[in-house]
Amino acid sequence: MSRKHRQFKGAEVSCCVKYFLFGFNIVFWGVLSNLSSITDLGGFDPVWLFIVVGGVMFILGFAGCIGALRENTLLLKFFSVFLGLIFFLELTAGILAFVFKDWIKDQLNFFINNNVKAYRDDIDLQNLIDFAQEYWSCCGAHGPDDWNLNIYFNCTDRNPSRERCGVPFSCCIKDPAEDVINTQCGYDVRQHVELDRQRFIYTKGCVGQFEKWLQDNLIIVAGVFVGIALLQIFGICLAQNLVSDIRAVKANW
C-alpha cells in the first residue's frame, strides 16, 4: 500500500492546468465562431466559409476539451499541432500581406468592384457593402462612378432602372435630424457635377478610406493580432504542460 502511495505521490496531473485548458478551448471556440460573421469573399460562397470555420471550431474544440477532460495525450498533441499550424498560417499571411501590400490593394479593389456588380444579387452581400460604405464614409472602390459597373446604377441610356445614374443609400451623407433612413437619397445624384455631389454623398473611395482607417488604428489592429497569437501560444503551452504531467504520472504506474 505504501509502495503504491509513493508511486502516485511523485507526479500528478495538475487540475488547474487541466480545467484551465478546458476553459481556454471554450474562449477560443468563441473567438473562432465570430469569424463566421464574414459573409462574402469576392464570389466565394458563404456556405463554404461556414463549413470550413465550423469544421475548425469542432475539431479544435473536440480535441482540446475532450483531450483535457479525459487526459488523452493523442488528442492533446493533435490540438497543439493544429493550433500551431493555424498560428504559422496566420504569421505567414501577415508577412505576405506586408511584403505584397500593392497586390493586397489590387485584390481589395477587385473584391469591392466585383461585389459592386453583384450588389442586388445577394442580400447578405448588399448589407456588407452598405455597412462598409457607411462605416468608412465612402462610395465605391475609388469613387461613386464605380457604381457604373452595376446594371441597376449605371448611367447608360439603355438602363431602364429608376436607380439609373444613382448610388445606394449607404453612400449618402446622413442628416442627423432624420430618424428614418431615406433609401432613395442616392437617386440621380451622379447626374450632378462633382462639386454638387459632395453635398449629398461621400465622394471618396472605400480602398483609400480603408487604408486611412488602417493607418489611424494600426496600434489597435496590431494589438488584436498579437493578442490572438499570444492566446494560441498560451493554448499550445497549456496542452504540452498537461501532456508532460500525464506522461509523468504514467511513468510512475
Short mmCIF file of C-alpha atoms in Angstrom, two decimals, residues 20-243:
data_model
loop_
_atom_site.label_atom_id
_atom_site.label_comp_id
_atom_site.label_asym_id
_atom_site.label_seq_id
_atom_site.Cartn_x
_atom_site.Cartn_y
_atom_site.Cartn_z
CA PHE A 20 -7.72 25.95 -17.48
CA LEU A 21 -7.10 24.30 -20.85
CA PHE A 22 -10.76 23.32 -20.98
CA GLY A 23 -11.75 26.95 -20.30
CA PHE A 24 -9.25 28.16 -22.89
CA ASN A 25 -10.95 26.00 -25.52
CA ILE A 26 -14.34 27.49 -24.71
CA VAL A 27 -12.93 31.03 -25.11
CA PHE A 28 -11.01 30.18 -28.29
CA TRP A 29 -14.10 28.42 -29.64
CA GLY A 30 -15.99 31.68 -29.23
CA VAL A 31 -13.26 33.69 -30.97
CA LEU A 32 -13.36 31.38 -33.98
CA SER A 33 -17.16 31.45 -34.12
CA ASN A 34 -17.02 35.22 -34.66
CA LEU A 35 -15.13 34.64 -37.91
CA SER A 36 -18.29 33.14 -39.38
CA SER A 37 -19.85 36.63 -39.39
CA ILE A 38 -17.92 37.27 -42.63
CA THR A 39 -20.42 36.59 -45.39
CA ASP A 40 -18.81 37.03 -48.79
CA LEU A 41 -15.29 36.90 -50.18
CA GLY A 42 -15.43 38.12 -53.76
CA GLY A 43 -17.71 35.47 -55.21
CA PHE A 44 -16.81 32.81 -52.66
CA ASP A 45 -19.98 31.06 -51.49
CA PRO A 46 -20.61 31.90 -47.79
CA VAL A 47 -21.84 28.34 -47.19
CA TRP A 48 -18.32 27.01 -47.74
CA LEU A 49 -16.93 29.56 -45.31
CA PHE A 50 -19.40 28.42 -42.63
CA ILE A 51 -18.44 24.79 -43.29
CA VAL A 52 -14.68 25.48 -43.02
CA VAL A 53 -14.95 27.67 -39.90
CA GLY A 54 -17.43 25.27 -38.33
CA GLY A 55 -15.13 22.33 -39.08
CA VAL A 56 -12.12 24.07 -37.50
CA MET A 57 -14.22 25.02 -34.45
CA PHE A 58 -15.44 21.45 -33.99
CA ILE A 59 -12.03 19.81 -34.44
CA LEU A 60 -10.21 22.21 -32.10
CA GLY A 61 -13.00 22.21 -29.54
CA PHE A 62 -13.31 18.43 -29.53
CA ALA A 63 -9.57 17.73 -29.38
CA GLY A 64 -8.88 20.36 -26.71
CA CYS A 65 -11.89 19.82 -24.45
CA ILE A 66 -12.05 16.02 -24.61
CA GLY A 67 -8.27 15.73 -24.53
CA ALA A 68 -8.12 17.83 -21.35
CA LEU A 69 -11.03 16.18 -19.54
CA ARG A 70 -10.10 12.61 -20.50
CA GLU A 71 -6.35 13.24 -20.21
CA ASN A 72 -5.86 11.86 -23.72
CA THR A 73 -2.32 12.66 -24.87
CA LEU A 74 -3.09 11.87 -28.52
CA LEU A 75 -5.89 14.45 -28.68
CA LEU A 76 -3.81 16.99 -26.77
CA LYS A 77 -0.88 16.56 -29.17
CA PHE A 78 -3.24 16.90 -32.12
CA PHE A 79 -4.67 20.06 -30.54
CA SER A 80 -1.17 21.54 -30.11
CA VAL A 81 -0.07 20.73 -33.66
CA PHE A 82 -3.32 22.00 -35.19
CA LEU A 83 -3.19 25.23 -33.17
CA GLY A 84 0.48 25.65 -34.10
CA LEU A 85 -0.39 25.18 -37.77
CA ILE A 86 -3.05 27.89 -37.56
CA PHE A 87 -0.54 30.21 -35.85
CA PHE A 88 2.04 29.52 -38.58
CA LEU A 89 -0.50 30.22 -41.34
CA GLU A 90 -1.53 33.49 -39.66
CA LEU A 91 2.11 34.53 -39.32
CA THR A 92 2.81 33.67 -42.96
CA ALA A 93 -0.28 35.57 -44.11
CA GLY A 94 0.80 38.62 -42.08
CA ILE A 95 4.31 38.62 -43.56
CA LEU A 96 3.00 38.15 -47.11
CA ALA A 97 0.44 40.95 -46.62
CA PHE A 98 3.24 43.29 -45.52
CA VAL A 99 5.57 42.32 -48.38
CA PHE A 100 2.89 42.37 -51.10
CA LYS A 101 0.97 45.46 -49.99
CA ASP A 102 0.32 46.62 -53.55
CA TRP A 103 -1.05 43.21 -54.53
CA ILE A 104 -3.34 43.26 -51.47
CA LYS A 105 -4.55 46.71 -52.50
CA ASP A 106 -5.30 45.45 -56.03
CA GLN A 107 -7.17 42.46 -54.62
CA LEU A 108 -9.21 44.73 -52.34
CA ASN A 109 -10.08 46.89 -55.35
CA PHE A 110 -11.02 43.77 -57.34
CA PHE A 111 -13.08 42.46 -54.40
CA ILE A 112 -15.08 45.68 -53.99
CA ASN A 113 -15.72 46.12 -57.73
CA ASN A 114 -16.87 42.50 -58.04
CA ASN A 115 -19.26 42.99 -55.17
CA VAL A 116 -20.48 46.30 -56.61
CA LYS A 117 -21.51 44.38 -59.74
CA ALA A 118 -23.42 41.81 -57.65
CA TYR A 119 -24.90 44.33 -55.18
CA ARG A 120 -28.56 43.43 -55.86
CA ASP A 121 -27.95 39.69 -56.25
CA ASP A 122 -27.36 38.77 -52.59
CA ILE A 123 -28.95 40.45 -49.55
CA ASP A 124 -26.02 39.48 -47.31
CA LEU A 125 -23.56 40.96 -49.78
CA GLN A 126 -25.72 44.07 -50.04
CA ASN A 127 -25.70 44.50 -46.26
CA LEU A 128 -21.90 44.03 -46.18
CA ILE A 129 -21.32 46.74 -48.80
CA ASP A 130 -23.78 49.11 -47.11
CA PHE A 131 -22.05 48.60 -43.77
CA ALA A 132 -18.59 49.24 -45.28
CA GLN A 133 -19.69 52.40 -47.11
CA GLU A 134 -21.44 53.80 -44.04
CA TYR A 135 -18.65 52.86 -41.61
CA TRP A 136 -15.81 54.26 -43.72
CA SER A 137 -17.85 57.15 -45.20
CA CYS A 138 -17.03 56.07 -48.75
CA CYS A 139 -18.69 55.15 -52.03
CA GLY A 140 -17.40 52.51 -54.46
CA ALA A 141 -13.83 51.27 -54.65
CA HIS A 142 -12.32 54.57 -55.82
CA GLY A 143 -15.39 56.80 -56.02
CA PRO A 144 -19.12 56.96 -56.82
CA ASP A 145 -18.57 56.36 -60.54
CA ASP A 146 -17.58 52.76 -59.75
CA TRP A 147 -21.32 52.12 -59.49
CA ASN A 148 -21.42 52.28 -63.29
CA LEU A 149 -20.31 48.65 -63.03
CA ASN A 150 -23.74 47.71 -61.64
CA ILE A 151 -26.54 47.14 -64.15
CA TYR A 152 -29.07 48.97 -61.97
CA PHE A 153 -26.95 52.07 -61.23
CA ASN A 154 -25.03 52.65 -64.49
CA CYS A 155 -25.70 55.82 -66.47
CA THR A 156 -26.22 54.29 -69.90
CA ASP A 157 -29.31 55.28 -71.88
CA ARG A 158 -30.27 51.62 -72.15
CA ASN A 159 -30.70 51.32 -68.38
CA PRO A 160 -34.45 51.44 -67.57
CA SER A 161 -33.91 51.27 -63.79
CA ARG A 162 -35.16 54.06 -61.54
CA GLU A 163 -31.75 53.85 -59.83
CA ARG A 164 -30.03 54.84 -63.08
CA CYS A 165 -27.07 57.19 -62.51
CA GLY A 166 -27.51 56.88 -58.76
CA VAL A 167 -25.79 55.22 -55.82
CA PRO A 168 -27.03 53.10 -52.88
CA PHE A 169 -28.39 54.92 -49.85
CA SER A 170 -25.27 53.92 -47.87
CA CYS A 171 -23.28 56.41 -49.98
CA CYS A 172 -25.46 59.30 -48.79
CA ILE A 173 -24.32 61.79 -46.16
CA LYS A 174 -26.75 61.28 -43.29
CA ASP A 175 -28.83 64.11 -41.91
CA PRO A 176 -28.64 63.87 -38.07
CA ALA A 177 -32.17 65.26 -37.88
CA GLU A 178 -33.62 62.35 -39.88
CA ASP A 179 -34.88 59.41 -37.81
CA VAL A 180 -35.88 57.29 -40.81
CA ILE A 181 -33.32 56.30 -43.46
CA ASN A 182 -34.13 57.71 -46.87
CA THR A 183 -33.33 54.78 -49.17
CA GLN A 184 -33.92 56.95 -52.26
CA CYS A 185 -31.39 59.63 -51.33
CA GLY A 186 -28.92 58.41 -53.96
CA TYR A 187 -31.28 58.58 -56.94
CA ASP A 188 -29.92 60.57 -59.93
CA VAL A 189 -27.13 62.01 -57.76
CA ARG A 190 -24.36 61.20 -60.26
CA GLN A 191 -26.02 63.40 -62.86
CA HIS A 192 -24.72 66.35 -60.86
CA VAL A 193 -21.21 67.75 -61.24
CA GLU A 194 -18.51 66.67 -58.76
CA LEU A 195 -18.85 69.77 -56.56
CA ASP A 196 -22.60 69.34 -56.16
CA ARG A 197 -22.27 65.63 -55.38
CA GLN A 198 -20.20 66.39 -52.27
CA ARG A 199 -23.26 67.95 -50.64
CA PHE A 200 -25.25 64.71 -50.88
CA ILE A 201 -22.93 61.70 -51.00
CA TYR A 202 -19.46 60.52 -49.98
CA THR A 203 -17.07 61.02 -52.87
CA LYS A 204 -14.04 59.18 -51.52
CA GLY A 205 -13.40 55.54 -52.45
CA CYS A 206 -13.51 52.72 -49.91
CA VAL A 207 -9.99 51.48 -50.77
CA GLY A 208 -8.44 54.80 -49.77
CA GLN A 209 -10.68 55.16 -46.73
CA PHE A 210 -9.82 51.65 -45.56
CA GLU A 211 -6.10 52.42 -45.88
CA LYS A 212 -6.59 55.60 -43.87
CA TRP A 213 -8.56 53.73 -41.20
CA LEU A 214 -5.84 51.06 -41.02
CA GLN A 215 -3.13 53.69 -40.53
CA ASP A 216 -5.16 55.52 -37.88
CA ASN A 217 -5.87 52.29 -35.98
CA LEU A 218 -2.60 50.46 -36.65
CA ILE A 219 -1.77 50.02 -32.96
CA ILE A 220 -5.21 48.57 -32.18
CA VAL A 221 -5.17 46.23 -35.17
CA ALA A 222 -1.64 45.05 -34.35
CA GLY A 223 -2.65 44.60 -30.70
CA VAL A 224 -5.59 42.38 -31.69
CA PHE A 225 -3.39 40.16 -33.86
CA VAL A 226 -0.68 39.95 -31.19
CA GLY A 227 -3.34 39.12 -28.59
CA ILE A 228 -4.73 36.29 -30.72
CA ALA A 229 -1.20 34.98 -31.35
CA LEU A 230 -0.38 35.01 -27.62
CA LEU A 231 -3.66 33.24 -26.90
CA GLN A 232 -2.71 30.49 -29.34
CA ILE A 233 0.82 30.15 -27.92
CA PHE A 234 -0.68 30.02 -24.42
CA GLY A 235 -3.00 27.21 -25.50
CA ILE A 236 -0.13 25.24 -27.00
CA CYS A 237 1.90 25.64 -23.78
CA LEU A 238 -1.05 24.51 -21.65
CA ALA A 239 -1.58 21.43 -23.80
CA GLN A 240 2.11 20.50 -23.74
CA ASN A 241 2.26 21.03 -19.98
CA LEU A 242 -0.71 18.73 -19.50
CA VAL A 243 0.85 16.11 -21.77
#
